[in-house]
Short mmCIF file of C-alpha atoms in Angstrom, two decimals:
data_model
loop_
_atom_site.label_atom_id
_atom_site.label_comp_id
_atom_site.label_asym_id
_atom_site.label_seq_id
_atom_site.Cartn_x
_atom_site.Cartn_y
_atom_site.Cartn_z
CA MET A 1 -62.96 -63.37 42.40
CA ILE A 2 -66.43 -64.43 43.54
CA ILE A 3 -68.95 -65.68 41.15
CA LYS A 4 -72.47 -64.99 42.69
CA ARG A 5 -75.88 -63.26 42.19
CA SER A 6 -74.89 -59.69 42.46
CA LEU A 7 -76.71 -56.24 42.36
CA LEU A 8 -74.73 -55.42 39.17
CA ILE A 9 -75.68 -58.32 37.19
CA VAL A 10 -79.31 -58.15 38.64
CA LEU A 11 -79.54 -54.65 37.43
CA LEU A 12 -78.43 -55.65 33.84
CA PHE A 13 -80.46 -58.88 33.74
CA PHE A 14 -83.86 -56.97 34.47
CA LEU A 15 -82.80 -54.36 31.85
CA GLN A 16 -82.43 -56.98 29.16
CA LEU A 17 -80.21 -54.58 27.47
CA GLU A 18 -77.66 -55.25 24.73
CA ILE A 19 -74.18 -53.96 25.42
CA LYS A 20 -72.34 -52.42 22.46
CA ALA A 21 -68.84 -51.82 21.69
CA GLN A 22 -67.52 -48.51 23.19
CA GLU A 23 -70.80 -47.94 25.06
CA GLN A 24 -70.20 -46.46 28.58
CA VAL A 25 -72.38 -48.20 31.00
CA SER A 26 -73.09 -46.21 34.15
CA LEU A 27 -74.94 -47.30 37.17
CA GLU A 28 -75.27 -44.48 39.54
CA ASP A 29 -77.00 -46.10 42.35
CA PHE A 30 -73.97 -48.32 42.80
CA GLY A 31 -71.11 -46.11 41.89
CA LEU A 32 -69.98 -48.23 38.97
CA SER A 33 -69.07 -46.93 35.51
CA PHE A 34 -67.11 -48.80 32.63
CA THR A 35 -66.81 -48.72 28.81
CA VAL A 36 -66.90 -51.83 26.65
CA PRO A 37 -63.70 -52.15 24.42
CA ALA A 38 -64.00 -51.96 20.70
CA GLY A 39 -65.05 -55.17 19.01
CA TRP A 40 -66.94 -56.49 22.03
CA THR A 41 -70.64 -56.91 22.27
CA GLY A 42 -72.84 -58.86 24.71
CA ASP A 43 -75.84 -59.33 26.97
CA ILE A 44 -77.01 -61.29 29.86
CA GLN A 45 -76.56 -65.00 30.18
CA GLY A 46 -77.95 -66.26 33.47
CA GLU A 47 -76.56 -64.09 36.21
CA TYR A 48 -73.54 -62.66 34.30
CA LEU A 49 -72.94 -59.81 31.74
CA VAL A 50 -71.06 -61.86 29.01
CA LEU A 51 -69.26 -60.10 26.19
CA GLY A 52 -67.98 -61.80 22.89
CA HIS A 53 -65.84 -60.46 20.07
CA THR A 54 -66.13 -60.79 16.45
CA THR A 55 -62.63 -62.18 15.82
CA ILE A 56 -61.14 -63.22 19.46
CA PRO A 57 -62.50 -66.57 20.37
CA GLY A 58 -63.94 -66.87 23.94
CA MET A 59 -65.94 -64.73 26.19
CA MET A 60 -65.34 -61.99 28.90
CA ILE A 61 -67.63 -62.01 31.94
CA LEU A 62 -68.29 -59.12 34.33
CA MET A 63 -69.55 -59.38 37.89
CA GLU A 64 -69.71 -57.38 40.97
CA ASN A 65 -66.94 -58.00 43.59
CA PRO A 66 -67.61 -57.29 47.22
CA ALA A 67 -64.31 -57.90 48.65
CA THR A 68 -63.10 -55.10 51.10
CA THR A 69 -59.26 -55.51 50.96
CA ILE A 70 -57.00 -56.86 48.40
CA GLN A 71 -55.77 -59.65 50.84
CA SER A 72 -59.45 -61.02 50.88
CA LEU A 73 -59.81 -60.59 47.12
CA ILE A 74 -56.75 -62.95 46.58
CA ALA A 75 -57.63 -65.26 49.22
CA THR A 76 -60.99 -65.82 47.74
CA ALA A 77 -59.59 -66.05 44.14
CA GLN A 78 -57.09 -68.81 45.19
CA LYS A 79 -60.11 -70.99 46.08
CA GLY A 80 -60.89 -71.42 42.39
CA ILE A 81 -64.24 -71.14 40.92
CA GLN A 82 -66.70 -74.17 41.10
CA ALA A 83 -70.20 -72.81 40.11
CA ASP A 84 -72.73 -72.58 37.16
CA GLY A 85 -70.54 -74.75 34.75
CA PHE A 86 -67.30 -73.49 35.89
CA ASN A 87 -64.66 -75.78 37.44
CA PHE A 88 -61.51 -73.61 37.86
CA THR A 89 -58.52 -74.06 39.76
CA THR A 90 -55.84 -71.37 40.08
CA ASP A 91 -52.96 -71.48 37.38
CA GLY A 92 -50.25 -69.92 39.63
CA THR A 93 -50.70 -67.48 42.22
CA PHE A 94 -52.75 -64.37 41.97
CA LYS A 95 -50.65 -61.30 42.48
CA THR A 96 -51.17 -57.79 43.96
CA ILE A 97 -50.85 -55.00 41.52
CA ASN A 98 -51.60 -52.18 43.90
CA SER A 99 -54.16 -51.88 46.93
CA LYS A 100 -57.12 -51.82 44.58
CA ARG A 101 -56.20 -54.36 41.96
CA ALA A 102 -55.20 -58.07 41.81
CA GLU A 103 -54.87 -60.37 38.75
CA GLY A 104 -54.01 -64.07 37.88
CA TYR A 105 -55.03 -66.93 35.80
CA TYR A 106 -57.29 -69.93 36.08
CA LYS A 107 -57.47 -73.33 34.36
CA GLY A 108 -60.03 -75.91 34.25
CA THR A 109 -63.47 -76.76 32.37
CA TYR A 110 -66.33 -74.96 31.39
CA GLU A 111 -69.76 -76.57 30.89
CA TYR A 112 -68.12 -79.68 32.45
CA SER A 113 -66.18 -80.77 29.26
CA THR A 114 -64.38 -77.88 27.64
CA LYS A 115 -60.85 -77.37 28.86
CA VAL A 116 -60.29 -73.51 29.20
CA LYS A 117 -57.82 -71.12 30.30
CA ALA A 118 -58.75 -67.87 31.90
CA TYR A 119 -57.39 -64.48 32.89
CA ALA A 120 -58.93 -62.60 35.81
CA VAL A 121 -58.84 -58.97 37.09
CA GLY A 122 -60.32 -57.85 40.48
CA LEU A 123 -60.87 -54.00 41.04
CA ILE A 124 -62.00 -52.81 44.55
CA ASP A 125 -62.53 -49.77 46.15
CA GLY A 126 -61.66 -50.80 49.78
CA GLN A 127 -65.27 -50.29 50.98
CA GLY A 128 -66.94 -53.33 49.57
CA LYS A 129 -67.57 -52.32 46.01
CA GLY A 130 -65.80 -53.35 43.02
CA MET A 131 -65.76 -55.40 39.72
CA SER A 132 -64.31 -58.72 38.65
CA ILE A 133 -63.46 -59.32 34.92
CA ILE A 134 -62.72 -62.81 33.71
CA ILE A 135 -61.93 -63.53 30.05
CA LEU A 136 -61.82 -67.23 29.19
CA THR A 137 -61.22 -69.56 26.20
CA GLU A 138 -60.27 -72.98 24.99
CA THR A 139 -56.77 -73.68 26.28
CA GLY A 140 -55.09 -73.96 22.91
CA VAL A 141 -56.11 -70.56 21.50
CA PHE A 142 -55.45 -68.50 24.65
CA SER A 143 -53.27 -65.54 23.89
CA ASP A 144 -51.93 -61.99 24.86
CA ALA A 145 -55.08 -60.77 22.87
CA HIS A 146 -57.26 -61.94 25.59
CA ILE A 147 -54.99 -60.51 28.37
CA ASN A 148 -55.26 -57.20 26.63
CA ALA A 149 -58.93 -57.10 26.00
CA ALA A 150 -59.58 -57.47 29.77
CA ASN A 151 -57.05 -54.84 30.56
CA GLN A 152 -58.74 -52.52 28.08
CA LEU A 153 -62.10 -52.97 30.06
CA ALA A 154 -60.42 -52.73 33.48
CA LYS A 155 -58.52 -49.54 32.78
CA PRO A 156 -61.45 -47.03 32.53
CA VAL A 157 -63.46 -48.71 35.15
CA LYS A 158 -64.57 -46.23 37.90
CA LEU A 159 -65.59 -46.97 41.33
CA LEU A 160 -67.55 -43.84 42.49
CA THR A 161 -69.59 -42.73 45.42
CA PRO A 162 -73.10 -44.01 44.92
CA LYS A 163 -75.47 -41.31 43.95
CA ALA A 164 -79.34 -41.96 43.64
CA PRO A 165 -80.58 -40.50 40.63
CA ALA A 166 -83.70 -38.40 40.47
CA ILE A 167 -86.07 -41.36 39.40
CA THR A 168 -84.76 -43.55 42.50
CA LYS A 169 -85.49 -40.40 44.83
CA GLN A 170 -88.88 -40.36 43.51
CA TRP A 171 -89.60 -43.83 44.19
CA GLN A 172 -88.04 -43.62 47.68
CA GLU A 173 -90.44 -40.62 48.60
CA ARG A 174 -93.44 -42.83 47.31
CA LEU A 175 -92.47 -45.98 49.23
CA VAL A 176 -90.14 -45.22 52.37
CA GLY A 177 -92.03 -45.10 55.54
CA LYS A 178 -95.21 -46.84 53.92
CA LYS A 179 -97.18 -49.96 54.42
CA LEU A 180 -97.81 -51.41 50.96
CA THR A 181 -101.01 -53.54 51.02
CA TYR A 182 -102.49 -55.91 48.34
CA ARG A 183 -105.76 -57.72 49.09
CA ASP A 184 -107.65 -60.08 46.81
CA THR A 185 -110.87 -62.01 47.38
CA ARG A 186 -112.53 -64.20 44.94
CA GLY A 187 -115.59 -66.45 45.06
CA GLY A 188 -117.58 -67.39 48.20
CA ILE A 189 -117.46 -70.62 49.64
CA ASN A 190 -115.45 -72.00 46.85
CA GLY A 191 -113.00 -69.26 46.76
CA THR A 192 -109.63 -67.71 47.65
CA ARG A 193 -108.31 -64.85 49.74
CA GLU A 194 -104.90 -63.41 49.62
CA THR A 195 -103.27 -60.61 51.55
CA ARG A 196 -99.91 -59.14 51.14
CA ILE A 197 -98.45 -56.39 53.37
CA ILE A 198 -94.95 -54.97 52.89
CA THR A 199 -93.93 -52.17 55.42
CA LEU A 200 -90.71 -50.29 54.21
CA CYS A 201 -89.09 -48.53 57.29
CA PRO A 202 -86.83 -45.37 56.95
CA ASN A 203 -83.95 -47.35 58.41
CA GLY A 204 -83.74 -49.69 55.49
CA THR A 205 -85.47 -52.64 57.14
CA PHE A 206 -89.00 -54.17 56.04
CA THR A 207 -91.59 -56.44 57.46
CA PHE A 208 -93.51 -58.84 55.00
CA TYR A 209 -96.76 -60.47 55.88
CA PHE A 210 -98.39 -62.91 53.55
CA ASP A 211 -101.71 -65.01 53.98
CA SER A 212 -103.35 -67.01 51.59
CA ASN A 213 -106.56 -69.08 52.04
CA VAL A 214 -108.45 -71.37 49.86
CA SER A 215 -111.87 -72.97 50.58
CA PHE A 216 -114.05 -75.39 48.86
CA ASP A 217 -117.48 -77.04 49.33
CA GLY A 218 -118.41 -79.98 47.15
CA PRO A 219 -119.64 -83.61 47.13
CA GLY A 220 -116.71 -84.53 49.12
CA GLY A 221 -117.44 -82.11 51.94
CA PHE A 222 -116.15 -78.82 53.03
CA GLY A 223 -112.29 -78.07 53.26
CA TYR A 224 -109.70 -75.57 53.04
CA ALA A 225 -105.92 -74.87 52.84
CA ASN A 226 -104.06 -71.97 54.27
CA SER A 227 -100.42 -70.58 54.09
CA ASN A 228 -98.89 -67.70 55.58
CA GLU A 229 -95.44 -65.73 56.23
CA ASP A 230 -94.51 -63.20 58.64
CA SER A 231 -90.79 -62.18 58.05
CA ARG A 232 -88.20 -59.43 57.84
CA GLY A 233 -85.00 -58.26 56.29
CA ASN A 234 -83.59 -55.28 54.49
CA TYR A 235 -84.56 -53.68 51.26
CA THR A 236 -82.98 -51.55 48.36
CA ILE A 237 -84.83 -49.41 45.83
CA TYR A 238 -82.55 -48.51 42.77
CA SER A 239 -82.87 -47.56 39.13
CA VAL A 240 -81.16 -48.05 36.03
CA HIS A 241 -81.83 -45.65 33.21
CA ASN A 242 -85.67 -45.25 33.46
CA ASP A 243 -86.35 -48.49 35.17
CA SER A 244 -86.73 -48.96 39.04
CA TYR A 245 -86.71 -51.99 41.12
CA LEU A 246 -87.39 -52.92 44.88
CA THR A 247 -85.29 -55.72 46.35
CA LEU A 248 -86.23 -57.53 49.32
CA ASN A 249 -83.35 -59.35 51.20
CA PHE A 250 -84.96 -61.61 53.84
CA ASP A 251 -83.19 -62.66 56.95
CA ASN A 252 -83.27 -66.15 56.04
CA GLY A 253 -81.48 -65.72 52.75
CA LYS A 254 -84.47 -65.31 50.37
CA GLU A 255 -84.61 -62.56 47.88
CA ILE A 256 -87.57 -61.08 46.04
CA GLU A 257 -87.26 -58.52 43.26
CA TYR A 258 -90.12 -56.30 42.05
CA THR A 259 -90.21 -54.06 39.02
CA LEU A 260 -91.86 -50.60 39.97
CA THR A 261 -94.37 -48.60 37.94
CA LEU A 262 -97.39 -46.51 38.46
CA ASP A 263 -100.86 -47.22 37.30
CA SER A 264 -103.05 -44.80 35.70
CA GLU A 265 -104.36 -43.40 39.10
CA GLY A 266 -100.87 -43.14 40.63
CA TYR A 267 -100.78 -46.29 42.73
CA PRO A 268 -97.68 -48.07 43.04
CA VAL A 269 -97.39 -51.47 40.96
CA LEU A 270 -94.90 -54.10 42.04
CA GLU A 271 -94.21 -56.76 39.34
CA GLY A 272 -97.65 -56.20 37.99
CA THR A 273 -99.56 -56.17 41.14
CA LYS A 274 -101.19 -52.88 42.34
CA PHE A 275 -100.71 -51.90 46.08
CA ILE A 276 -102.13 -49.31 48.29
CA ALA A 277 -99.63 -47.17 50.07
CA LEU A 278 -100.52 -45.76 53.24
CA ASP A 279 -98.18 -44.30 56.05
CA ALA A 280 -96.67 -47.08 58.02
CA GLU A 281 -97.83 -46.72 61.78
CA VAL A 282 -94.91 -48.74 63.30
CA CYS A 283 -91.27 -49.22 62.13
CA ASP A 284 -88.58 -50.81 64.20
#
């Protein structure tokens, strides 16, 4: 089970939604659907969807799982978890339930001091899409109730063929094949200039150009500072409910996430900044 910054959790993070008991969460863009068990509610904490119960101590954590085979899922799980306050080693060997499910136990500490025990379920579709569920609590109070809760959530999980909803298709029509340009100039000799150009090609790649210049002229003399970037990578446009996002995954590992809206004149607004969208002349 890999704990990482995932598309599923990023989606829920930007929604800032509150997950309620018996609520079905459906993410069409990523082919994921699940129902929150009775008595559990939750929200986002950092990079994870975290659920708590009114009477069962501990918490249940959901995350995306990118494993393509059950063997790779188990191999990763056996390495334990050392990230974001978790320091877990396996408690026994993770076992294969079928070609799309594995499960097992962890032991260790959370937030560096609290001794905990955890039960984990990994679900995959064999094509790189899946979900991992980890339920954990202090070692002395771990019980069958925790195992049952995780299995209740895991049972109705559906891994479906991703299907872009209408709002995603609308944004794809507005942005794919376009050169998005933002330019801002302020002041004269003592001023700033900034240019950002994002070109979204139909093949899923993008180029990103950024240039910023600050100049000044004062008693100490004239000077300027300049910074620029010219890079590329792959992009994703997706939506949850009525909110849409553009994610730029750079070849160097950096990631930028933009919320997508329109201003009153119909111009695309990326994370509060208005861009001009023109047809891209060149795409790789």
